[in-house]
Amino acid sequence: MTKISAFLLGSVTAGAAFAGWLWWTDAERGQAIASTPARVTDTSLLVRTATIEARLAARELLLTGSLVAREEVMVAPELPGLRYIAVPVEEGDRVEAGQVLARLDTAVLRTQLAQVEAHLERARAAILQGEAQLREATALAREADANFRRADAIKASGAVSVEQLDQRRAQAAAATARVAAAEQGTQLARADRAAAEAQRQELITRIAKAELTAPTAGIVLRRSARLGAASDGEAAFVILRDGLIELDAEVSETTLASLVPGMPVRVVVAGATTVLGSIRLVAPTVDSVARQGRVRVALAAEPSLKPGMFARGTVDLAALPALLVPESALRFEGPNSFVYRLDGEHARRVPVITGIRRGGLVEVRGAIEAGERVVLGAGAFLRDGDRVRIAEGAAQ
């Protein structure tokens, strides 16, 4: 065989082998493709669900507000213009009823009192003098009247002349006039004494008022009185009566009706311990704009409590039937809340109003019923009417 013939025979053999390999590879690929099943498209979402429960739910009402004085007592000087010469108490001091809070300078008042007392002594002396003059004038008037009567009785006998009779008549009249004058002088002296006594009593009262005392026991909240400053008639002290502090809170008009005086309240104060209290007052009116009513909660005595502090109170209300779902079932859109209720294979969006929350459950009110199922933890991907599948072992 020639070299050319051998080369041609090798080329043909190699080409046949390569063609056989290509055929076998294509056959294997086709068999593999034929053995792969067609993919099934499923657009439903896998979700977890929970059953809506109907049960008696213990309700709690949260009250928020500030601590306020139950009653503030204003202590103001009644003598404006006098200087403070002593201010023995400070803000925060506890005082008792009748305790001296401040003293005003009474030097001018005491000088006036001394003058009035001197005037009073003169009036008393004038009364004594007038009474003595009245007694003397009365005696002389009686004597003059008796002389006139005797002369008048014997005038017919001629023993007394007409001139003498007229003289005795004039003497009797003059004596009577002196009695009247003495009585008037005595009355004026007594009136002068009464006026002096009234002035004296007024000054004594004013001097007593120069000492400011606490009208009730309590704690000094504010003190504007300053040593050496002049009183201006404004409140110099503000006292927290008996140290009583309350929580002043606002609640909605729908909740106000469920609160009554005497209900216990647990109050947590910022920076202080938890204290116990009770509702003292439920306001008889509601704000027509905010639809809120005020509630006052009396608190147990606690030195750490200060007016103005922020506080939260919790009131246990009566248990009522409620529909409860896990908190993770709630979805929110702005101020509105809703749940996805299971309707066959679809999730339906249902608006709800939330109520009490406790133990991971929340009360809901809306177009839902006990026993129905709601989707838990639905993300933003779930839409109203979407098809869903319940994950195995995920139902609650």
PDB file of C-alpha atoms in Angstrom, residues 230-361:
ATOM      1  CA  ALA A 230     -41.200  95.495 101.040  1.00  0.00           C
ATOM      2  CA  SER A 231     -44.412  93.507 101.010  1.00  0.00           C
ATOM      3  CA  ASP A 232     -46.616  94.136  97.985  1.00  0.00           C
ATOM      4  CA  GLY A 233     -49.816  92.334  98.875  1.00  0.00           C
ATOM      5  CA  GLU A 234     -49.090  89.419  96.509  1.00  0.00           C
ATOM      6  CA  ALA A 235     -48.734  85.833  97.721  1.00  0.00           C
ATOM      7  CA  ALA A 236     -45.485  85.583  99.671  1.00  0.00           C
ATOM      8  CA  PHE A 237     -45.767  81.817 100.193  1.00  0.00           C
ATOM      9  CA  VAL A 238     -47.518  78.913  98.473  1.00  0.00           C
ATOM     10  CA  ILE A 239     -48.085  75.874 100.680  1.00  0.00           C
ATOM     11  CA  LEU A 240     -48.916  72.361  99.512  1.00  0.00           C
ATOM     12  CA  ARG A 241     -51.714  71.558 101.919  1.00  0.00           C
ATOM     13  CA  ASP A 242     -50.909  68.500 104.067  1.00  0.00           C
ATOM     14  CA  GLY A 243     -48.270  67.559 101.478  1.00  0.00           C
ATOM     15  CA  LEU A 244     -50.930  65.846  99.337  1.00  0.00           C
ATOM     16  CA  ILE A 245     -50.003  65.270  95.683  1.00  0.00           C
ATOM     17  CA  GLU A 246     -52.230  63.902  92.925  1.00  0.00           C
ATOM     18  CA  LEU A 247     -51.931  62.670  89.358  1.00  0.00           C
ATOM     19  CA  ASP A 248     -53.838  64.900  86.963  1.00  0.00           C
ATOM     20  CA  ALA A 249     -54.610  62.827  83.855  1.00  0.00           C
ATOM     21  CA  GLU A 250     -56.832  62.973  80.784  1.00  0.00           C
ATOM     22  CA  VAL A 251     -58.816  60.035  79.392  1.00  0.00           C
ATOM     23  CA  SER A 252     -61.064  59.671  76.376  1.00  0.00           C
ATOM     24  CA  GLU A 253     -64.779  60.259  76.761  1.00  0.00           C
ATOM     25  CA  THR A 254     -65.478  56.613  75.863  1.00  0.00           C
ATOM     26  CA  THR A 255     -63.405  55.413  78.814  1.00  0.00           C
ATOM     27  CA  LEU A 256     -64.453  58.050  81.314  1.00  0.00           C
ATOM     28  CA  ALA A 257     -67.739  56.299  82.080  1.00  0.00           C
ATOM     29  CA  SER A 258     -65.916  53.177  83.321  1.00  0.00           C
ATOM     30  CA  LEU A 259     -64.031  55.115  86.011  1.00  0.00           C
ATOM     31  CA  VAL A 260     -65.454  55.796  89.459  1.00  0.00           C
ATOM     32  CA  PRO A 261     -63.941  57.365  92.583  1.00  0.00           C
ATOM     33  CA  GLY A 262     -62.170  54.876  94.804  1.00  0.00           C
ATOM     34  CA  MET A 263     -60.782  52.638  92.050  1.00  0.00           C
ATOM     35  CA  PRO A 264     -57.163  51.643  92.827  1.00  0.00           C
ATOM     36  CA  VAL A 265     -54.408  52.916  90.550  1.00  0.00           C
ATOM     37  CA  ARG A 266     -50.761  51.875  90.229  1.00  0.00           C
ATOM     38  CA  VAL A 267     -48.694  54.945  89.414  1.00  0.00           C
ATOM     39  CA  VAL A 268     -45.142  54.955  88.071  1.00  0.00           C
ATOM     40  CA  VAL A 269     -43.407  58.313  88.405  1.00  0.00           C
ATOM     41  CA  ALA A 270     -40.375  59.268  86.347  1.00  0.00           C
ATOM     42  CA  GLY A 271     -37.307  58.951  88.529  1.00  0.00           C
ATOM     43  CA  ALA A 272     -39.287  57.655  91.509  1.00  0.00           C
ATOM     44  CA  THR A 273     -40.722  54.408  92.778  1.00  0.00           C
ATOM     45  CA  THR A 274     -44.132  52.976  92.020  1.00  0.00           C
ATOM     46  CA  VAL A 275     -46.775  54.332  94.372  1.00  0.00           C
ATOM     47  CA  LEU A 276     -50.339  53.287  95.016  1.00  0.00           C
ATOM     48  CA  GLY A 277     -53.259  55.628  94.663  1.00  0.00           C
ATOM     49  CA  SER A 278     -56.964  55.771  94.057  1.00  0.00           C
ATOM     50  CA  ILE A 279     -59.240  57.819  91.851  1.00  0.00           C
ATOM     51  CA  ARG A 280     -60.458  60.783  93.889  1.00  0.00           C
ATOM     52  CA  LEU A 281     -62.318  62.758  91.256  1.00  0.00           C
ATOM     53  CA  VAL A 282     -63.796  62.104  87.825  1.00  0.00           C
ATOM     54  CA  ALA A 283     -64.525  65.405  86.087  1.00  0.00           C
ATOM     55  CA  PRO A 284     -68.233  66.038  85.439  1.00  0.00           C
ATOM     56  CA  THR A 285     -67.483  67.631  82.045  1.00  0.00           C
ATOM     57  CA  VAL A 286     -65.680  66.640  78.831  1.00  0.00           C
ATOM     58  CA  ASP A 287     -63.700  68.919  76.535  1.00  0.00           C
ATOM     59  CA  SER A 288     -65.899  69.382  73.468  1.00  0.00           C
ATOM     60  CA  VAL A 289     -62.880  69.709  71.158  1.00  0.00           C
ATOM     61  CA  ALA A 290     -60.382  67.142  72.446  1.00  0.00           C
ATOM     62  CA  ARG A 291     -63.105  64.762  73.682  1.00  0.00           C
ATOM     63  CA  GLN A 292     -61.111  64.224  76.850  1.00  0.00           C
ATOM     64  CA  GLY A 293     -62.133  64.240  80.487  1.00  0.00           C
ATOM     65  CA  ARG A 294     -59.955  64.883  83.523  1.00  0.00           C
ATOM     66  CA  VAL A 295     -59.280  62.410  86.310  1.00  0.00           C
ATOM     67  CA  ARG A 296     -57.573  63.132  89.635  1.00  0.00           C
ATOM     68  CA  VAL A 297     -55.739  60.263  91.369  1.00  0.00           C
ATOM     69  CA  ALA A 298     -54.885  60.711  95.054  1.00  0.00           C
ATOM     70  CA  LEU A 299     -51.441  59.278  95.852  1.00  0.00           C
ATOM     71  CA  ALA A 300     -49.961  57.827  98.994  1.00  0.00           C
ATOM     72  CA  ALA A 301     -47.474  60.083 100.788  1.00  0.00           C
ATOM     73  CA  GLU A 302     -44.030  59.738  99.223  1.00  0.00           C
ATOM     74  CA  PRO A 303     -41.224  62.280  99.844  1.00  0.00           C
ATOM     75  CA  SER A 304     -39.770  61.770  96.359  1.00  0.00           C
ATOM     76  CA  LEU A 305     -42.937  62.986  94.626  1.00  0.00           C
ATOM     77  CA  LYS A 306     -42.800  66.559  93.334  1.00  0.00           C
ATOM     78  CA  PRO A 307     -45.462  68.612  91.562  1.00  0.00           C
ATOM     79  CA  GLY A 308     -44.757  68.789  87.844  1.00  0.00           C
ATOM     80  CA  MET A 309     -43.251  65.303  87.508  1.00  0.00           C
ATOM     81  CA  PHE A 310     -44.505  63.083  84.676  1.00  0.00           C
ATOM     82  CA  ALA A 311     -46.356  59.939  85.747  1.00  0.00           C
ATOM     83  CA  ARG A 312     -48.197  56.958  84.292  1.00  0.00           C
ATOM     84  CA  GLY A 313     -51.037  55.201  86.059  1.00  0.00           C
ATOM     85  CA  THR A 314     -52.636  51.819  85.402  1.00  0.00           C
ATOM     86  CA  VAL A 315     -56.242  51.045  86.310  1.00  0.00           C
ATOM     87  CA  ASP A 316     -57.605  47.493  86.250  1.00  0.00           C
ATOM     88  CA  LEU A 317     -61.033  47.515  84.631  1.00  0.00           C
ATOM     89  CA  ALA A 318     -63.693  44.815  84.675  1.00  0.00           C
ATOM     90  CA  ALA A 319     -63.099  41.830  82.370  1.00  0.00           C
ATOM     91  CA  LEU A 320     -65.342  41.849  79.286  1.00  0.00           C
ATOM     92  CA  PRO A 321     -65.807  39.496  76.307  1.00  0.00           C
ATOM     93  CA  ALA A 322     -63.307  40.346  73.584  1.00  0.00           C
ATOM     94  CA  LEU A 323     -61.931  39.005  70.306  1.00  0.00           C
ATOM     95  CA  LEU A 324     -58.188  38.501  70.647  1.00  0.00           C
ATOM     96  CA  VAL A 325     -55.484  37.985  68.036  1.00  0.00           C
ATOM     97  CA  PRO A 326     -51.686  37.850  68.326  1.00  0.00           C
ATOM     98  CA  GLU A 327     -50.053  41.249  67.989  1.00  0.00           C
ATOM     99  CA  SER A 328     -48.125  39.998  64.940  1.00  0.00           C
ATOM    100  CA  ALA A 329     -51.436  39.737  63.039  1.00  0.00           C
ATOM    101  CA  LEU A 330     -51.902  43.509  63.127  1.00  0.00           C
ATOM    102  CA  ARG A 331     -50.889  45.619  60.160  1.00  0.00           C
ATOM    103  CA  PHE A 332     -50.894  49.397  59.989  1.00  0.00           C
ATOM    104  CA  GLU A 333     -51.439  52.001  57.320  1.00  0.00           C
ATOM    105  CA  GLY A 334     -51.035  55.457  58.733  1.00  0.00           C
ATOM    106  CA  PRO A 335     -53.315  55.757  61.764  1.00  0.00           C
ATOM    107  CA  ASN A 336     -55.463  52.817  60.654  1.00  0.00           C
ATOM    108  CA  SER A 337     -54.985  49.167  61.568  1.00  0.00           C
ATOM    109  CA  PHE A 338     -56.149  46.000  59.819  1.00  0.00           C
ATOM    110  CA  VAL A 339     -55.700  42.227  59.675  1.00  0.00           C
ATOM    111  CA  TYR A 340     -55.681  39.694  56.845  1.00  0.00           C
ATOM    112  CA  ARG A 341     -58.504  37.195  57.403  1.00  0.00           C
ATOM    113  CA  LEU A 342     -58.285  33.795  55.739  1.00  0.00           C
ATOM    114  CA  ASP A 343     -61.127  33.328  53.232  1.00  0.00           C
ATOM    115  CA  GLY A 344     -60.618  29.901  51.671  1.00  0.00           C
ATOM    116  CA  GLU A 345     -57.342  30.122  49.770  1.00  0.00           C
ATOM    117  CA  HIS A 346     -57.313  33.920  49.811  1.00  0.00           C
ATOM    118  CA  ALA A 347     -56.329  36.619  52.322  1.00  0.00           C
ATOM    119  CA  ARG A 348     -58.909  39.348  52.811  1.00  0.00           C
ATOM    120  CA  ARG A 349     -58.000  42.703  54.320  1.00  0.00           C
ATOM    121  CA  VAL A 350     -60.311  43.636  57.216  1.00  0.00           C
ATOM    122  CA  PRO A 351     -60.065  47.039  58.996  1.00  0.00           C
ATOM    123  CA  VAL A 352     -60.133  46.709  62.788  1.00  0.00           C
ATOM    124  CA  ILE A 353     -60.105  48.889  65.868  1.00  0.00           C
ATOM    125  CA  THR A 354     -57.682  47.807  68.546  1.00  0.00           C
ATOM    126  CA  GLY A 355     -58.369  47.674  72.249  1.00  0.00           C
ATOM    127  CA  ILE A 356     -56.524  46.244  75.219  1.00  0.00           C
ATOM    128  CA  ARG A 357     -53.124  44.593  74.883  1.00  0.00           C
ATOM    129  CA  ARG A 358     -51.838  41.958  77.240  1.00  0.00           C
ATOM    130  CA  GLY A 359     -49.568  38.944  77.022  1.00  0.00           C
ATOM    131  CA  GLY A 360     -48.837  39.345  73.321  1.00  0.00           C
ATOM    132  CA  LEU A 361     -52.544  39.454  72.435  1.00  0.00           C
TER     133      LEU A 361
END
